[in-house]
Amino acid sequence: MNRRTVFVRNTLAVMLAAIVGGSYVYFRGADIPAAQAANLPAQAAAPLAAATSSLATPTDFSGIVERAGPAVVNISVTGKAQRNTDQAAEIDPNDPFYEFFKRFGPQFQQQPRSPQIMRGLGSGFIINSDGLILTNAHVVDGAQEVTVKLTDRREFKAKVLGVDKQSDIAVIRIAAKDLPTVQIGNPALMKVGEPVLAIGSPYGFDNTATAGIVSAKSRSLPDDNYVPFIQTDVAVNPGNSGGPLFNLKGQVVGINSQIYSQTGGYQGLSFSIPIDVAMKVEQQLVQHGKVTRGRLGVSVQEVNQALAESFGLKKSEGALVSSVEKGSPAERAGVQPGDVILRFNNQPIDHSVDLPTLVADATPGTTQKMDVMRNGSIKSLNVVVGEMKVAKDTSGKNGAEQQGRLGLAVRPLDKDEQQQIGVHGGLVVEDVNGPAAIAGIQSGDVILSLNGNAVTSVEQLRSLVSKAGKSVALLVERGDDKIFVPVYLN
């Protein structure tokens, strides 16, 4: 073997070693088996361990679903059609928020045989073993009938204990005992980027689990002044509304409430109500049937870097007062436009959305201390908290109660109408609601009998219904057909 051949071989060996060594270094963080890693020199093993520990691993939520899933319920509702069921239609199409933050449950669909009755789906979760359930206000508000279905396929009629539209929280109860419940967590301990899990009934698919991460905290949304929303990228869709958001410990940290969508479906931006906010509302609804909130009477905005510099702040924090309502608690306390509220009741105000939440939690009539930045110096003020007045809304009253147990508005047939259809007596339906509409009765139908008793007057029908049990059988003439229609009464 000559010297040239030896040189070439040695050169190739060095190049091969360099290539293999380079590949080895590049892939070692992911591909070296544990047995080989154990034989590495200490100098090489240390960075390997550090690289391996920093790698993200897939999160297994199966244990949480198995443990907490039975406490998540499907909620179906029936209610009277509103004047306008498309919320986006109430906004000017040229408004930048026209397609912004659509609610995603319940998704009402008009029934072909009952044009005044709408059906919807949502989710909820059991917080007490005796049947206490949390959900969204917009899921059950104004509903005539609320049905809760458990994962074991049992179904219960639910009673709405209270609805708070401002926080979008509702409390309902079913007559059941020893039910599975969820664990309540602390949203304040959550970190942006940590995994979260949602369970609900998107599009009616019961107990569907979807996962993602916390995208942001304390989000302020248009027309929602009292909720510092949790933003996630968890896939939620129509029907998820009112369902729980879990942390890795299997604790509920939020209630899925809104999405950002231009299509009505999931687009990567979901918003949940922090569970601590929801539980405060729940306690008041259960104890008092309503929620009492404190009030200052100011409009505030977020402080960005430019504003912070303008008002002499070291960092962007606080709530900048843009206006003060005349005669309000804030005006009486001496608050002025341009003040930056830094603390309320000894609690720091990091974001403007923090202030309404803290004020709402304050008991009306109590005196609270406020620190504000004014003209470059901090000033302490004492404010007597007022009470937030909410306009009375009677639309949530059970329409079926107003229409009677049957839910019908009828009138007697005149002689010409009786002769035309060949009947004696009978009542024509002019308006339909509640149980009758759910059963499929519609305007123009003629009620001939109830439980075999011929109907000839409105008073007689009312009397027969008052004496009936849980259901009745109506003989109805519609066109050329006569059919018996079973109706479950209120």
Short mmCIF file of C-alpha atoms in Angstrom, two decimals:
data_model
loop_
_atom_site.label_atom_id
_atom_site.label_comp_id
_atom_site.label_asym_id
_atom_site.label_seq_id
_atom_site.Cartn_x
_atom_site.Cartn_y
_atom_site.Cartn_z
CA MET A 1 0.00 0.00 0.00
CA ASN A 2 1.58 3.28 -1.08
CA ARG A 3 1.61 6.53 0.86
CA ARG A 4 -1.02 8.13 -1.40
CA THR A 5 -3.52 5.34 -0.77
CA VAL A 6 -3.02 5.58 3.00
CA PHE A 7 -3.56 9.35 2.91
CA VAL A 8 -6.78 9.01 0.94
CA ARG A 9 -8.16 6.37 3.30
CA ASN A 10 -7.24 8.36 6.38
CA THR A 11 -8.81 11.45 4.91
CA LEU A 12 -12.04 9.59 4.13
CA ALA A 13 -12.11 8.14 7.64
CA VAL A 14 -11.79 11.60 9.20
CA MET A 15 -14.53 12.97 6.96
CA LEU A 16 -16.80 10.04 7.78
CA ALA A 17 -16.17 10.50 11.50
CA ALA A 18 -16.97 14.19 11.19
CA ILE A 19 -20.20 13.46 9.35
CA VAL A 20 -21.28 10.75 11.80
CA GLY A 21 -20.29 12.92 14.77
CA GLY A 22 -22.20 15.88 13.40
CA SER A 23 -25.29 13.78 12.85
CA TYR A 24 -24.94 12.33 16.29
CA VAL A 25 -24.78 15.74 17.91
CA TYR A 26 -27.78 17.04 15.90
CA PHE A 27 -30.10 14.15 16.67
CA ARG A 28 -29.04 13.17 20.13
CA GLY A 29 -31.63 15.29 21.91
CA ALA A 30 -34.48 13.27 20.45
CA ASP A 31 -33.31 9.94 19.13
CA ILE A 32 -30.64 8.40 21.41
CA PRO A 33 -32.03 5.41 23.35
CA ALA A 34 -31.76 5.56 27.14
CA ALA A 35 -29.32 2.65 27.19
CA GLN A 36 -26.90 4.50 24.93
CA ALA A 37 -27.36 7.75 26.83
CA ALA A 38 -26.36 6.00 30.06
CA ASN A 39 -22.99 5.13 28.53
CA LEU A 40 -22.22 8.69 27.48
CA PRO A 41 -19.49 10.64 29.23
CA ALA A 42 -20.73 12.93 31.97
CA GLN A 43 -19.92 16.00 29.88
CA ALA A 44 -22.24 14.77 27.10
CA ALA A 45 -24.96 13.36 29.37
CA ALA A 46 -25.64 16.67 31.13
CA PRO A 47 -26.66 18.69 28.07
CA LEU A 48 -28.63 15.69 26.85
CA ALA A 49 -30.69 15.64 30.06
CA ALA A 50 -31.28 19.37 29.85
CA ALA A 51 -32.39 19.14 26.22
CA THR A 52 -34.71 16.20 26.96
CA SER A 53 -36.36 17.90 29.96
CA SER A 54 -37.10 21.02 27.92
CA LEU A 55 -38.98 19.14 25.23
CA ALA A 56 -42.79 19.52 25.21
CA THR A 57 -44.68 16.24 25.52
CA PRO A 58 -48.28 15.51 24.44
CA THR A 59 -50.83 16.09 27.22
CA ASP A 60 -53.13 13.20 28.11
CA PHE A 61 -56.54 14.49 29.23
CA SER A 62 -58.21 11.07 29.36
CA GLY A 63 -58.12 10.89 33.15
CA ILE A 64 -59.86 14.28 33.44
CA VAL A 65 -62.52 13.30 30.92
CA GLU A 66 -63.15 10.02 32.73
CA ARG A 67 -63.35 11.66 36.15
CA ALA A 68 -65.12 14.94 35.35
CA GLY A 69 -67.03 14.07 32.18
CA PRO A 70 -70.09 12.61 34.00
CA ALA A 71 -70.58 15.99 35.73
CA VAL A 72 -70.95 17.79 32.38
CA VAL A 73 -74.53 17.91 31.11
CA ASN A 74 -76.34 18.57 27.88
CA ILE A 75 -79.01 21.28 28.07
CA SER A 76 -81.85 21.57 25.58
CA VAL A 77 -84.35 24.41 25.73
CA THR A 78 -87.57 25.46 24.09
CA GLY A 79 -88.66 29.07 24.03
CA LYS A 80 -90.76 31.62 22.25
CA ALA A 81 -89.25 33.18 19.15
CA GLN A 82 -87.95 36.67 19.78
CA ARG A 83 -88.50 39.61 17.49
CA ASN A 84 -85.01 39.18 16.14
CA THR A 85 -83.05 36.01 16.89
CA ASP A 86 -80.00 37.07 14.88
CA GLN A 87 -77.89 39.10 17.25
CA ALA A 88 -75.58 40.27 14.51
CA ALA A 89 -78.60 41.65 12.64
CA GLU A 90 -79.12 44.17 15.42
CA ILE A 91 -75.73 45.72 14.63
CA ASP A 92 -75.04 48.01 11.72
CA PRO A 93 -73.35 45.89 9.00
CA ASN A 94 -70.78 48.67 8.65
CA ASP A 95 -69.89 48.45 12.33
CA PRO A 96 -66.40 46.93 12.81
CA PHE A 97 -67.88 44.61 15.44
CA TYR A 98 -70.60 43.29 13.11
CA GLU A 99 -69.00 39.84 12.95
CA PHE A 100 -67.32 40.11 16.34
CA PHE A 101 -67.91 37.93 19.36
CA LYS A 102 -71.01 35.98 18.38
CA ARG A 103 -72.57 33.89 21.07
CA PHE A 104 -72.34 30.20 20.35
CA GLY A 105 -75.29 28.69 22.15
CA PRO A 106 -78.04 28.02 22.17
CA GLN A 107 -78.35 27.78 18.40
CA PHE A 108 -82.07 28.15 17.84
CA GLN A 109 -83.76 26.51 14.90
CA GLN A 110 -87.30 27.30 13.89
CA GLN A 111 -89.68 24.36 13.90
CA PRO A 112 -91.73 24.00 10.70
CA ARG A 113 -94.98 23.15 12.48
CA SER A 114 -94.64 25.63 15.32
CA PRO A 115 -93.41 28.94 13.95
CA GLN A 116 -93.39 30.61 17.39
CA ILE A 117 -91.37 27.95 19.20
CA MET A 118 -87.61 27.77 19.00
CA ARG A 119 -85.32 25.01 20.20
CA GLY A 120 -81.73 25.32 21.35
CA LEU A 121 -78.81 23.39 22.76
CA GLY A 122 -76.16 24.25 25.30
CA SER A 123 -73.99 22.76 28.01
CA GLY A 124 -73.59 23.01 31.75
CA PHE A 125 -71.90 21.31 34.70
CA ILE A 126 -72.98 20.07 38.12
CA ILE A 127 -71.48 21.97 41.05
CA ASN A 128 -73.52 20.34 43.82
CA SER A 129 -74.57 16.70 44.18
CA ASP A 130 -78.19 17.70 44.82
CA GLY A 131 -78.64 18.94 41.25
CA LEU A 132 -77.28 22.50 41.16
CA ILE A 133 -75.94 23.31 37.68
CA LEU A 134 -74.08 26.27 36.21
CA THR A 135 -74.50 27.36 32.60
CA ASN A 136 -74.65 30.54 30.51
CA ALA A 137 -77.50 33.00 30.91
CA HIS A 138 -78.02 33.17 27.16
CA VAL A 139 -78.60 29.40 27.07
CA VAL A 140 -81.68 29.43 29.32
CA ASP A 141 -82.85 33.05 29.46
CA GLY A 142 -86.49 33.24 28.42
CA ALA A 143 -86.76 29.47 27.96
CA GLN A 144 -90.16 27.94 28.59
CA GLU A 145 -88.78 24.49 29.18
CA VAL A 146 -85.26 23.38 30.11
CA THR A 147 -84.24 19.73 29.84
CA VAL A 148 -80.98 18.38 31.27
CA LYS A 149 -79.51 15.13 29.98
CA LEU A 150 -76.79 13.31 31.93
CA THR A 151 -74.11 11.04 30.49
CA ASP A 152 -76.02 8.01 31.84
CA ARG A 153 -78.89 9.05 29.52
CA ARG A 154 -81.23 10.13 32.31
CA GLU A 155 -83.21 13.28 31.53
CA PHE A 156 -84.67 15.83 33.94
CA LYS A 157 -86.78 18.95 33.64
CA ALA A 158 -84.79 21.80 35.17
CA LYS A 159 -85.90 24.85 37.12
CA VAL A 160 -84.13 28.13 36.40
CA LEU A 161 -83.16 29.57 39.80
CA GLY A 162 -81.65 32.77 38.45
CA VAL A 163 -80.18 34.49 35.42
CA ASP A 164 -77.61 37.28 35.37
CA LYS A 165 -77.26 38.71 31.88
CA GLN A 166 -74.41 41.06 32.72
CA SER A 167 -72.05 38.22 33.58
CA ASP A 168 -73.85 35.70 31.32
CA ILE A 169 -74.25 33.26 34.22
CA ALA A 170 -77.34 31.20 35.07
CA VAL A 171 -78.08 28.67 37.80
CA ILE A 172 -80.53 25.82 37.24
CA ARG A 173 -81.54 22.84 39.36
CA ILE A 174 -82.76 19.33 38.65
CA ALA A 175 -84.55 17.01 41.08
CA ALA A 176 -81.81 14.43 41.58
CA LYS A 177 -79.45 13.34 44.35
CA ASP A 178 -75.92 11.93 44.63
CA LEU A 179 -74.83 13.34 41.29
CA PRO A 180 -71.20 13.60 40.15
CA THR A 181 -69.73 17.07 40.56
CA VAL A 182 -66.78 19.06 39.23
CA GLN A 183 -63.91 20.48 41.27
CA ILE A 184 -63.55 24.26 41.30
CA GLY A 185 -60.10 25.73 40.58
CA ASN A 186 -58.45 29.13 40.87
CA PRO A 187 -58.13 31.03 37.56
CA ALA A 188 -55.62 33.43 39.14
CA LEU A 189 -53.05 30.63 39.23
CA MET A 190 -53.30 29.95 35.49
CA LYS A 191 -50.44 30.92 33.22
CA VAL A 192 -50.61 31.90 29.58
CA GLY A 193 -49.51 28.89 27.54
CA GLU A 194 -50.68 26.17 29.91
CA PRO A 195 -52.96 23.41 28.54
CA VAL A 196 -56.71 23.52 29.13
CA LEU A 197 -59.60 21.21 28.26
CA ALA A 198 -63.20 21.93 27.33
CA ILE A 199 -66.08 19.44 27.56
CA GLY A 200 -69.49 20.22 26.11
CA SER A 201 -72.08 19.44 23.47
CA PRO A 202 -71.06 21.17 20.22
CA TYR A 203 -73.85 20.82 17.67
CA GLY A 204 -75.54 18.38 20.09
CA PHE A 205 -72.66 15.88 20.23
CA ASP A 206 -72.76 15.11 23.97
CA ASN A 207 -69.62 15.04 26.13
CA THR A 208 -67.22 16.15 23.41
CA ALA A 209 -63.69 16.92 24.65
CA THR A 210 -61.43 19.48 22.97
CA ALA A 211 -58.11 20.88 24.18
CA GLY A 212 -55.77 23.81 23.67
CA ILE A 213 -53.86 26.38 25.68
CA VAL A 214 -54.55 29.60 27.55
CA SER A 215 -53.92 32.31 24.96
CA ALA A 216 -54.40 35.34 27.22
CA LYS A 217 -56.00 36.46 30.47
CA SER A 218 -58.17 39.40 31.53
CA ARG A 219 -59.52 40.09 28.05
CA SER A 220 -62.05 42.90 27.84
CA LEU A 221 -64.70 42.37 25.18
CA PRO A 222 -67.23 44.80 23.67
CA ASP A 223 -70.40 45.15 25.78
CA ASP A 224 -68.97 42.95 28.55
CA ASN A 225 -67.84 45.29 31.31
CA TYR A 226 -67.79 42.96 34.28
CA VAL A 227 -65.89 39.90 33.06
CA PRO A 228 -62.10 39.59 32.62
CA PHE A 229 -62.33 36.81 30.05
CA ILE A 230 -59.89 33.91 29.65
CA GLN A 231 -58.88 33.60 26.00
CA THR A 232 -57.99 30.14 24.68
CA ASP A 233 -57.52 28.39 21.36
CA VAL A 234 -59.68 25.45 22.46
CA ALA A 235 -62.07 24.35 19.71
CA VAL A 236 -65.55 25.35 20.88
CA ASN A 237 -68.63 25.56 18.70
CA PRO A 238 -72.39 26.11 18.93
CA GLY A 239 -73.62 23.99 21.84
CA ASN A 240 -70.40 24.29 23.89
CA SER A 241 -71.83 27.40 25.53
CA GLY A 242 -72.09 27.00 29.29
CA GLY A 243 -69.68 24.08 29.42
CA PRO A 244 -66.63 23.92 31.70
CA LEU A 245 -62.99 24.75 30.97
CA PHE A 246 -60.58 22.53 32.94
CA ASN A 247 -56.96 22.95 33.95
CA LEU A 248 -54.46 20.07 34.10
CA LYS A 249 -55.58 19.24 37.64
CA GLY A 250 -59.08 18.54 36.38
CA GLN A 251 -60.46 21.66 38.07
CA VAL A 252 -62.93 24.01 36.43
CA VAL A 253 -61.31 27.39 35.80
CA GLY A 254 -63.85 28.89 33.41
CA ILE A 255 -67.21 28.68 31.66
CA ASN A 256 -67.06 28.74 27.85
CA SER A 257 -69.14 31.71 26.78
CA GLN A 258 -68.12 33.41 23.53
CA ILE A 259 -66.11 32.97 20.37
CA TYR A 260 -64.67 35.28 17.77
CA SER A 261 -66.06 34.10 14.46
CA GLN A 262 -66.93 35.37 11.01
CA THR A 263 -68.69 32.11 10.19
CA GLY A 264 -70.47 31.22 13.45
CA GLY A 265 -68.05 28.33 14.05
CA TYR A 266 -64.66 27.88 15.66
CA GLN A 267 -61.85 30.07 14.32
CA GLY A 268 -59.23 29.74 17.04
CA LEU A 269 -60.44 32.41 19.49
CA SER A 270 -62.58 31.28 22.40
CA PHE A 271 -63.46 33.17 25.57
CA SER A 272 -64.39 31.81 28.98
CA ILE A 273 -65.79 33.44 32.12
CA PRO A 274 -63.41 32.90 35.06
CA ILE A 275 -64.99 30.46 37.49
CA ASP A 276 -64.38 32.73 40.50
CA VAL A 277 -66.53 35.40 38.84
CA ALA A 278 -69.20 32.79 38.11
CA MET A 279 -69.25 31.40 41.65
CA LYS A 280 -69.78 34.86 43.16
CA VAL A 281 -72.76 35.31 40.88
CA GLU A 282 -74.03 31.82 41.68
CA GLN A 283 -74.03 32.49 45.41
CA GLN A 284 -76.14 35.63 45.01
CA LEU A 285 -78.55 34.00 42.57
CA VAL A 286 -79.14 31.03 44.86
CA GLN A 287 -79.49 33.13 48.02
CA HIS A 288 -81.33 36.18 46.67
CA GLY A 289 -82.48 35.32 43.16
CA LYS A 290 -80.65 38.36 41.80
CA VAL A 291 -77.18 39.90 41.70
CA THR A 292 -76.35 43.18 43.43
CA ARG A 293 -73.35 45.09 42.09
CA GLY A 294 -71.47 48.15 43.18
CA ARG A 295 -71.23 51.22 40.96
CA LEU A 296 -68.85 54.17 40.56
CA GLY A 297 -70.27 56.02 37.57
CA VAL A 298 -67.12 56.39 35.46
CA SER A 299 -66.03 55.38 31.98
CA VAL A 300 -62.49 54.04 31.79
CA GLN A 301 -60.02 52.96 29.15
CA GLU A 302 -56.82 50.94 28.97
CA VAL A 303 -53.51 52.69 29.60
CA ASN A 304 -50.97 52.04 26.83
CA GLN A 305 -47.32 53.08 26.83
CA ALA A 306 -47.95 56.47 25.25
CA LEU A 307 -50.67 57.32 27.77
CA ALA A 308 -48.53 56.07 30.64
CA GLU A 309 -45.76 58.44 29.64
CA SER A 310 -48.22 61.30 29.23
CA PHE A 311 -49.66 60.83 32.72
CA GLY A 312 -46.32 60.29 34.45
CA LEU A 313 -46.66 56.55 35.08
CA LYS A 314 -43.57 54.35 35.29
CA LYS A 315 -45.38 51.54 33.46
CA SER A 316 -48.64 50.87 31.65
CA GLU A 317 -51.12 50.13 34.40
CA GLY A 318 -54.36 51.34 35.91
CA ALA A 319 -57.69 52.49 34.47
CA LEU A 320 -57.77 55.91 32.80
CA VAL A 321 -60.97 57.82 33.61
CA SER A 322 -62.38 59.27 30.38
CA SER A 323 -65.65 60.60 31.83
CA VAL A 324 -67.46 60.95 35.16
CA GLU A 325 -71.23 60.73 35.41
CA LYS A 326 -72.95 63.70 37.05
CA GLY A 327 -74.16 63.02 40.57
CA SER A 328 -72.43 59.64 40.62
CA PRO A 329 -70.50 58.18 43.57
CA ALA A 330 -67.27 58.90 41.68
CA GLU A 331 -68.11 62.60 41.23
CA ARG A 332 -69.04 62.94 44.89
CA ALA A 333 -65.69 61.38 45.82
CA GLY A 334 -63.82 63.90 43.65
CA VAL A 335 -62.82 61.70 40.74
CA GLN A 336 -61.96 63.72 37.62
CA PRO A 337 -61.51 62.89 33.93
CA GLY A 338 -57.82 62.22 33.36
CA ASP A 339 -57.33 60.47 36.70
CA VAL A 340 -55.67 57.06 36.45
CA ILE A 341 -57.13 54.73 39.07
CA LEU A 342 -54.26 52.54 40.33
CA ARG A 343 -55.86 50.79 43.32
CA PHE A 344 -59.38 50.12 44.53
CA ASN A 345 -60.11 48.62 47.95
CA ASN A 346 -56.36 47.97 48.33
CA GLN A 347 -56.34 45.86 45.14
CA PRO A 348 -54.03 46.87 42.28
CA ILE A 349 -55.54 47.77 38.90
CA ASP A 350 -53.25 46.27 36.27
CA HIS A 351 -55.75 46.51 33.40
CA SER A 352 -58.80 48.70 33.00
CA VAL A 353 -61.05 45.62 33.01
CA ASP A 354 -59.97 44.92 36.61
CA LEU A 355 -61.76 48.03 37.94
CA PRO A 356 -65.37 47.16 36.97
CA THR A 357 -64.90 43.68 38.41
CA LEU A 358 -63.64 45.00 41.75
CA VAL A 359 -66.31 47.70 41.95
CA ALA A 360 -69.05 45.21 41.09
CA ASP A 361 -67.90 42.98 43.97
CA ALA A 362 -68.04 45.86 46.46
CA THR A 363 -71.14 46.06 48.65
CA PRO A 364 -73.29 49.12 47.85
CA GLY A 365 -73.20 51.68 50.62
CA THR A 366 -69.71 50.78 51.82
CA THR A 367 -66.81 53.24 51.70
CA GLN A 368 -63.82 52.13 49.66
CA LYS A 369 -60.38 53.69 49.30
CA MET A 370 -59.09 54.56 45.83
CA ASP A 371 -55.59 55.60 44.77
CA VAL A 372 -55.43 57.74 41.64
CA MET A 373 -52.60 59.34 39.70
CA ARG A 374 -53.38 63.03 39.08
CA ASN A 375 -50.94 65.57 37.66
CA GLY A 376 -47.98 63.31 38.30
CA SER A 377 -48.73 62.56 41.96
CA ILE A 378 -50.79 59.89 43.72
CA LYS A 379 -53.93 61.02 45.52
CA SER A 380 -56.11 58.93 47.86
CA LEU A 381 -59.89 59.24 47.64
CA ASN A 382 -62.74 57.68 49.61
CA VAL A 383 -65.79 56.71 47.61
CA VAL A 384 -69.18 55.53 48.87
CA VAL A 385 -70.08 52.75 46.44
CA GLY A 386 -73.46 53.04 44.75
CA GLU A 387 -75.71 50.26 43.49
CA MET A 388 -75.89 49.24 39.85
CA LYS A 389 -79.47 49.47 38.64
CA VAL A 390 -80.57 46.93 36.09
CA ALA A 391 -83.58 47.60 33.92
CA LYS A 392 -86.42 45.26 34.72
CA ASP A 393 -86.96 42.63 32.07
CA THR A 394 -90.19 40.71 32.06
CA SER A 395 -89.39 38.83 28.88
CA GLY A 396 -87.97 36.00 30.94
CA LYS A 397 -91.36 35.18 32.43
CA ASN A 398 -92.71 31.82 31.42
CA GLY A 399 -94.89 32.49 28.41
CA ALA A 400 -96.70 29.23 28.97
CA GLU A 401 -97.89 30.47 32.37
CA GLN A 402 -99.28 33.59 30.75
CA GLN A 403 -101.00 31.53 28.04
CA GLY A 404 -102.33 28.89 30.47
CA ARG A 405 -101.35 25.25 30.86
CA LEU A 406 -102.16 24.50 27.23
CA GLY A 407 -100.61 27.58 25.64
CA LEU A 408 -103.46 28.34 23.21
CA ALA A 409 -105.41 31.44 22.25
CA VAL A 410 -108.68 30.25 20.67
CA ARG A 411 -112.08 31.52 19.62
CA PRO A 412 -115.36 29.74 18.83
CA LEU A 413 -116.18 28.99 15.21
CA ASP A 414 -119.05 31.05 13.84
CA LYS A 415 -122.01 29.29 12.20
CA ASP A 416 -120.71 29.74 8.68
CA GLU A 417 -117.33 28.25 9.64
CA GLN A 418 -119.04 25.32 11.40
CA GLN A 419 -121.19 24.66 8.35
CA GLN A 420 -118.21 24.95 6.00
CA ILE A 421 -116.18 22.27 7.76
CA GLY A 422 -119.18 20.24 8.91
CA VAL A 423 -118.79 20.35 12.68
CA HIS A 424 -120.84 21.46 15.65
CA GLY A 425 -118.91 23.63 18.09
CA GLY A 426 -115.13 23.62 17.85
CA LEU A 427 -112.52 26.27 18.58
CA VAL A 428 -110.14 27.73 16.02
CA VAL A 429 -106.55 28.36 17.13
CA GLU A 430 -105.52 32.01 16.69
CA ASP A 431 -102.24 31.93 18.61
CA VAL A 432 -100.15 29.06 19.90
CA ASN A 433 -97.40 28.88 22.48
CA GLY A 434 -95.92 26.63 25.13
CA PRO A 435 -96.89 22.94 25.32
CA ALA A 436 -99.38 23.06 22.44
CA ALA A 437 -96.84 24.59 20.07
CA ILE A 438 -94.23 22.05 21.15
CA ALA A 439 -96.72 19.28 20.35
CA GLY A 440 -97.19 20.69 16.84
CA ILE A 441 -100.49 22.59 17.12
CA GLN A 442 -100.48 25.60 14.81
CA SER A 443 -102.60 28.63 14.01
CA GLY A 444 -105.69 27.73 11.96
CA ASP A 445 -106.14 24.30 13.54
CA VAL A 446 -109.62 23.56 14.88
CA ILE A 447 -109.85 21.94 18.32
CA LEU A 448 -112.76 19.50 18.29
CA SER A 449 -112.34 17.62 21.56
CA LEU A 450 -110.11 17.14 24.60
CA ASN A 451 -109.77 13.62 26.04
CA GLY A 452 -112.91 12.63 24.16
CA ASN A 453 -115.02 15.55 25.40
CA ALA A 454 -116.41 17.69 22.57
CA VAL A 455 -115.27 21.29 22.90
CA THR A 456 -117.82 24.03 22.25
CA SER A 457 -116.59 27.07 24.19
CA VAL A 458 -113.42 28.70 25.50
CA GLU A 459 -114.66 28.40 29.10
CA GLN A 460 -115.31 24.69 28.67
CA LEU A 461 -111.82 24.11 27.24
CA ARG A 462 -110.25 26.02 30.14
CA SER A 463 -112.24 23.96 32.63
CA LEU A 464 -111.27 20.65 31.02
CA VAL A 465 -107.59 21.62 30.99
CA SER A 466 -107.64 22.69 34.64
CA LYS A 467 -108.93 19.25 35.64
CA ALA A 468 -106.53 17.32 33.42
CA GLY A 469 -103.43 15.50 34.57
CA LYS A 470 -99.98 15.80 33.07
CA SER A 471 -101.14 15.29 29.48
CA VAL A 472 -104.20 15.57 27.28
CA ALA A 473 -105.22 14.29 23.87
CA LEU A 474 -106.61 16.94 21.52
CA LEU A 475 -108.66 15.99 18.47
CA VAL A 476 -107.60 18.53 15.85
CA GLU A 477 -108.95 19.20 12.37
CA ARG A 478 -106.39 20.54 9.94
CA GLY A 479 -107.55 20.90 6.37
CA ASP A 480 -109.29 17.66 5.43
CA ASP A 481 -107.58 15.62 8.15
CA LYS A 482 -108.48 14.90 11.74
CA ILE A 483 -105.72 13.77 14.09
CA PHE A 484 -105.22 13.21 17.80
CA VAL A 485 -102.34 15.22 19.19
CA PRO A 486 -100.91 14.38 22.65
CA VAL A 487 -99.92 17.48 24.61
CA TYR A 488 -97.83 17.43 27.80
CA LEU A 489 -99.09 20.23 30.04
CA ASN A 490 -97.16 22.67 32.22
#
